[in-house]
Amino acid sequence: MALLITAKCINCDMCEPECPNQAISFGEMIYEIDVDRCTECVGHYDVPTCQSVCPIDNTIISDPQHPETREALWEKFVVLHP
């Protein structure tokens, strides 16, 4: 699945520079994740770096609206990083 930043976000700016796919940007109120660019760090790291650096537990979660297999995330990585 792509990831989702919830309303618990405090706009601390920790996640955006850590995203290797440039999938995180500031939205109207909080940071948002572009589902077309989020690979959950597949191809880069073992775990999503945005979740690792977020100081608020359970703020960045799997997006139930965008389920993807690990294979689909890998394919997206390959397209983003030819």
GROMACS .gro file of N, CA and C in nm:
model
  246
    1MET      N    1   0.084  -0.119   0.000
    1MET     CA    2   0.000   0.000   0.000
    1MET      C    3   0.088   0.124   0.000
    2ALA      N    4   0.038   0.228  -0.058
    2ALA     CA    5   0.102   0.357  -0.040
    2ALA      C    6   0.076   0.398   0.105
    3LEU      N    7   0.148   0.497   0.149
    3LEU     CA    8   0.131   0.543   0.286
    3LEU      C    9   0.045   0.668   0.289
    4LEU      N   10  -0.004   0.701   0.407
    4LEU     CA   11  -0.094   0.813   0.428
    4LEU      C   12  -0.051   0.885   0.554
    5ILE      N   13  -0.045   1.016   0.548
    5ILE     CA   14  -0.016   1.097   0.667
    5ILE      C   15  -0.149   1.142   0.724
    6THR      N   16  -0.171   1.110   0.851
    6THR     CA   17  -0.300   1.140   0.915
    6THR      C   18  -0.301   1.280   0.975
    7ALA      N   19  -0.416   1.318   1.026
    7ALA     CA   20  -0.435   1.450   1.086
    7ALA      C   21  -0.351   1.469   1.213
    8LYS      N   22  -0.288   1.362   1.262
    8LYS     CA   23  -0.201   1.373   1.380
    8LYS      C   24  -0.071   1.446   1.346
    9CYS      N   25  -0.045   1.469   1.216
    9CYS     CA   26   0.078   1.533   1.171
    9CYS      C   27   0.094   1.670   1.237
   10ILE      N   28   0.215   1.698   1.287
   10ILE     CA   29   0.244   1.826   1.350
   10ILE      C   30   0.331   1.916   1.261
   11ASN      N   31   0.347   1.877   1.134
   11ASN     CA   32   0.425   1.955   1.039
   11ASN      C   33   0.566   1.982   1.087
   12CYS      N   34   0.629   1.879   1.137
   12CYS     CA   35   0.764   1.894   1.193
   12CYS      C   36   0.874   1.898   1.087
   13ASP      N   37   0.839   1.866   0.962
   13ASP     CA   38   0.935   1.868   0.850
   13ASP      C   39   1.036   1.755   0.853
   14MET      N   40   1.014   1.651   0.930
   14MET     CA   41   1.109   1.540   0.937
   14MET      C   42   1.095   1.445   0.818
   15CYS      N   43   0.975   1.420   0.772
   15CYS     CA   44   0.952   1.317   0.670
   15CYS      C   45   0.989   1.361   0.529
   16GLU      N   46   0.956   1.482   0.493
   16GLU     CA   47   0.971   1.526   0.354
   16GLU      C   48   1.113   1.509   0.299
   17PRO      N   49   1.216   1.554   0.368
   17PRO     CA   50   1.351   1.538   0.312
   17PRO      C   51   1.402   1.394   0.312
   18GLU      N   52   1.338   1.306   0.389
   18GLU     CA   53   1.382   1.167   0.398
   18GLU      C   54   1.328   1.079   0.286
   19CYS      N   55   1.226   1.124   0.215
   19CYS     CA   56   1.161   1.041   0.114
   19CYS      C   57   1.248   1.030  -0.011
   20PRO      N   58   1.294   0.909  -0.045
   20PRO     CA   59   1.381   0.892  -0.161
   20PRO      C   60   1.307   0.906  -0.294
   21ASN      N   61   1.175   0.907  -0.290
   21ASN     CA   62   1.095   0.918  -0.413
   21ASN      C   63   1.033   1.057  -0.431
   22GLN      N   64   1.062   1.147  -0.341
   22GLN     CA   65   1.004   1.282  -0.344
   22GLN      C   66   0.851   1.274  -0.350
   23ALA      N   67   0.796   1.184  -0.271
   23ALA     CA   68   0.651   1.163  -0.269
   23ALA      C   69   0.580   1.247  -0.164
   24ILE      N   70   0.656   1.315  -0.078
   24ILE     CA   71   0.595   1.390   0.032
   24ILE      C   72   0.608   1.540   0.005
   25SER      N   73   0.497   1.610   0.020
   25SER     CA   74   0.498   1.756   0.004
   25SER      C   75   0.397   1.815   0.101
   26PHE      N   76   0.409   1.945   0.122
   26PHE     CA   77   0.316   2.011   0.213
   26PHE      C   78   0.186   2.037   0.141
   27GLY      N   79   0.076   1.993   0.203
   27GLY     CA   80  -0.057   2.013   0.147
   27GLY      C   81  -0.121   2.139   0.202
   28GLU      N   82  -0.253   2.141   0.205
   28GLU     CA   83  -0.324   2.259   0.255
   28GLU      C   84  -0.302   2.281   0.404
   29MET      N   85  -0.302   2.172   0.481
   29MET     CA   86  -0.289   2.184   0.627
   29MET      C   87  -0.171   2.104   0.682
   30ILE      N   88  -0.146   1.987   0.624
   30ILE     CA   89  -0.041   1.899   0.671
   30ILE      C   90   0.033   1.841   0.551
   31TYR      N   91   0.138   1.767   0.579
   31TYR     CA   92   0.210   1.700   0.472
   31TYR      C   93   0.123   1.592   0.410
   32GLU      N   94   0.145   1.568   0.281
   32GLU     CA   95   0.068   1.468   0.208
   32GLU      C   96   0.164   1.378   0.131
   33ILE      N   97   0.119   1.256   0.100
   33ILE     CA   98   0.198   1.161   0.024
   33ILE      C   99   0.132   1.137  -0.110
   34ASP      N  100   0.209   1.152  -0.216
   34ASP     CA  101   0.162   1.125  -0.352
   34ASP      C  102   0.164   0.974  -0.372
   35VAL      N  103   0.047   0.914  -0.385
   35VAL     CA  104   0.037   0.768  -0.397
   35VAL      C  105   0.105   0.716  -0.523
   36ASP      N  106   0.117   0.800  -0.625
   36ASP     CA  107   0.183   0.757  -0.748
   36ASP      C  108   0.335   0.751  -0.734
   37ARG      N  109   0.390   0.814  -0.630
   37ARG     CA  110   0.535   0.813  -0.609
   37ARG      C  111   0.578   0.731  -0.487
   38CYS      N  112   0.484   0.699  -0.398
   38CYS     CA  113   0.519   0.626  -0.276
   38CYS      C  114   0.539   0.478  -0.305
   39THR      N  115   0.657   0.427  -0.270
   39THR     CA  116   0.686   0.284  -0.283
   39THR      C  117   0.708   0.221  -0.147
   40GLU      N  118   0.674   0.293  -0.040
   40GLU     CA  119   0.702   0.248   0.096
   40GLU      C  120   0.851   0.217   0.111
   41CYS      N  121   0.932   0.288   0.034
   41CYS     CA  122   1.079   0.276   0.033
   41CYS      C  123   1.129   0.144  -0.024
   42VAL      N  124   1.039   0.065  -0.085
   42VAL     CA  125   1.082  -0.056  -0.155
   42VAL      C  126   1.183  -0.013  -0.262
   43GLY      N  127   1.295  -0.083  -0.267
   43GLY     CA  128   1.401  -0.048  -0.360
   43GLY      C  129   1.506   0.042  -0.299
   44HIS      N  130   1.474   0.100  -0.184
   44HIS     CA  131   1.568   0.189  -0.117
   44HIS      C  132   1.608   0.137   0.022
   45TYR      N  133   1.506   0.112   0.105
   45TYR     CA  134   1.529   0.076   0.245
   45TYR      C  135   1.439  -0.042   0.285
   46ASP      N  136   1.470  -0.101   0.399
   46ASP     CA  137   1.390  -0.213   0.450
   46ASP      C  138   1.256  -0.168   0.507
   47VAL      N  139   1.252  -0.046   0.559
   47VAL     CA  140   1.129   0.009   0.617
   47VAL      C  141   1.110   0.151   0.564
   48PRO      N  142   0.987   0.200   0.560
   48PRO     CA  143   0.964   0.337   0.515
   48PRO      C  144   1.034   0.438   0.606
   49THR      N  145   1.118   0.521   0.547
   49THR     CA  146   1.194   0.617   0.627
   49THR      C  147   1.104   0.723   0.689
   50CYS      N  148   0.996   0.758   0.622
   50CYS     CA  149   0.909   0.861   0.680
   50CYS      C  150   0.851   0.813   0.813
   51GLN      N  151   0.813   0.686   0.819
   51GLN     CA  152   0.762   0.631   0.945
   51GLN      C  153   0.872   0.627   1.050
   52SER      N  154   0.993   0.597   1.009
   52SER     CA  155   1.105   0.586   1.103
   52SER      C  156   1.140   0.719   1.168
   53VAL      N  157   1.129   0.828   1.093
   53VAL     CA  158   1.170   0.957   1.147
   53VAL      C  159   1.056   1.036   1.210
   54CYS      N  160   0.932   0.994   1.187
   54CYS     CA  161   0.817   1.067   1.242
   54CYS      C  162   0.816   1.057   1.395
   55PRO      N  163   0.811   1.171   1.464
   55PRO     CA  164   0.814   1.167   1.610
   55PRO      C  165   0.681   1.130   1.676
   56ILE      N  166   0.573   1.126   1.598
   56ILE     CA  167   0.440   1.096   1.653
   56ILE      C  168   0.398   0.957   1.606
   57ASP      N  169   0.378   0.866   1.700
   57ASP     CA  170   0.340   0.728   1.665
   57ASP      C  171   0.211   0.724   1.585
   58ASN      N  172   0.208   0.633   1.488
   58ASN     CA  173   0.090   0.605   1.406
   58ASN      C  174   0.036   0.727   1.331
   59THR      N  175   0.125   0.816   1.293
   59THR     CA  176   0.085   0.932   1.213
   59THR      C  177   0.092   0.899   1.065
   60ILE      N  178   0.189   0.816   1.027
   60ILE     CA  179   0.203   0.774   0.888
   60ILE      C  180   0.167   0.626   0.883
   61ILE      N  181   0.057   0.598   0.814
   61ILE     CA  182   0.000   0.463   0.815
   61ILE      C  183  -0.018   0.413   0.671
   62SER      N  184  -0.048   0.285   0.656
   62SER     CA  185  -0.084   0.231   0.526
   62SER      C  186  -0.216   0.293   0.482
   63ASP      N  187  -0.223   0.332   0.357
   63ASP     CA  188  -0.342   0.397   0.304
   63ASP      C  189  -0.442   0.291   0.259
   64PRO      N  190  -0.552   0.275   0.330
   64PRO     CA  191  -0.648   0.169   0.294
   64PRO      C  192  -0.714   0.193   0.159
   65GLN      N  193  -0.707   0.313   0.107
   65GLN     CA  194  -0.765   0.344  -0.024
   65GLN      C  195  -0.675   0.304  -0.140
   66HIS      N  196  -0.547   0.269  -0.109
   66HIS     CA  197  -0.451   0.237  -0.214
   66HIS      C  198  -0.371   0.111  -0.181
   67PRO      N  199  -0.438  -0.004  -0.179
   67PRO     CA  200  -0.366  -0.129  -0.151
   67PRO      C  201  -0.275  -0.167  -0.268
   68GLU      N  202  -0.150  -0.205  -0.236
   68GLU     CA  203  -0.054  -0.248  -0.338
   68GLU      C  204   0.030  -0.362  -0.281
   69THR      N  205   0.062  -0.455  -0.365
   69THR     CA  206   0.151  -0.563  -0.323
   69THR      C  207   0.295  -0.514  -0.325
   70ARG      N  208   0.382  -0.590  -0.263
   70ARG     CA  209   0.525  -0.556  -0.266
   70ARG      C  210   0.576  -0.556  -0.411
   71GLU      N  211   0.524  -0.646  -0.492
   71GLU     CA  212   0.563  -0.652  -0.633
   71GLU      C  213   0.521  -0.525  -0.706
   72ALA      N  214   0.401  -0.476  -0.678
   72ALA     CA  215   0.354  -0.352  -0.741
   72ALA      C  216   0.439  -0.234  -0.697
   73LEU      N  217   0.476  -0.232  -0.570
   73LEU     CA  218   0.563  -0.124  -0.520
   73LEU      C  219   0.699  -0.130  -0.588
   74TRP      N  220   0.751  -0.251  -0.609
   74TRP     CA  221   0.878  -0.268  -0.679
   74TRP      C  222   0.868  -0.217  -0.823
   75GLU      N  223   0.760  -0.251  -0.891
   75GLU     CA  224   0.741  -0.205  -1.028
   75GLU      C  225   0.735  -0.053  -1.035
   76LYS      N  226   0.670   0.009  -0.937
   76LYS     CA  227   0.665   0.154  -0.931
   76LYS      C  228   0.805   0.212  -0.910
   77PHE      N  229   0.884   0.149  -0.823
   77PHE     CA  230   1.022   0.191  -0.800
   77PHE      C  231   1.102   0.188  -0.931
   78VAL      N  232   1.088   0.079  -1.006
   78VAL     CA  233   1.162   0.064  -1.132
   78VAL      C  234   1.126   0.174  -1.231
   79VAL      N  235   0.999   0.212  -1.236
   79VAL     CA  236   0.956   0.320  -1.325
   79VAL      C  237   1.013   0.455  -1.278
   80LEU      N  238   1.010   0.478  -1.147
   80LEU     CA  239   1.058   0.605  -1.093
   80LEU      C  240   1.210   0.619  -1.101
   81HIS      N  241   1.281   0.508  -1.097
   81HIS     CA  242   1.428   0.509  -1.093
   81HIS      C  243   1.484   0.416  -1.200
   82PRO      N  244   1.471   0.457  -1.328
   82PRO     CA  245   1.518   0.368  -1.436
   82PRO      C  246   1.669   0.349  -1.437
   0.00000   0.00000   0.00000
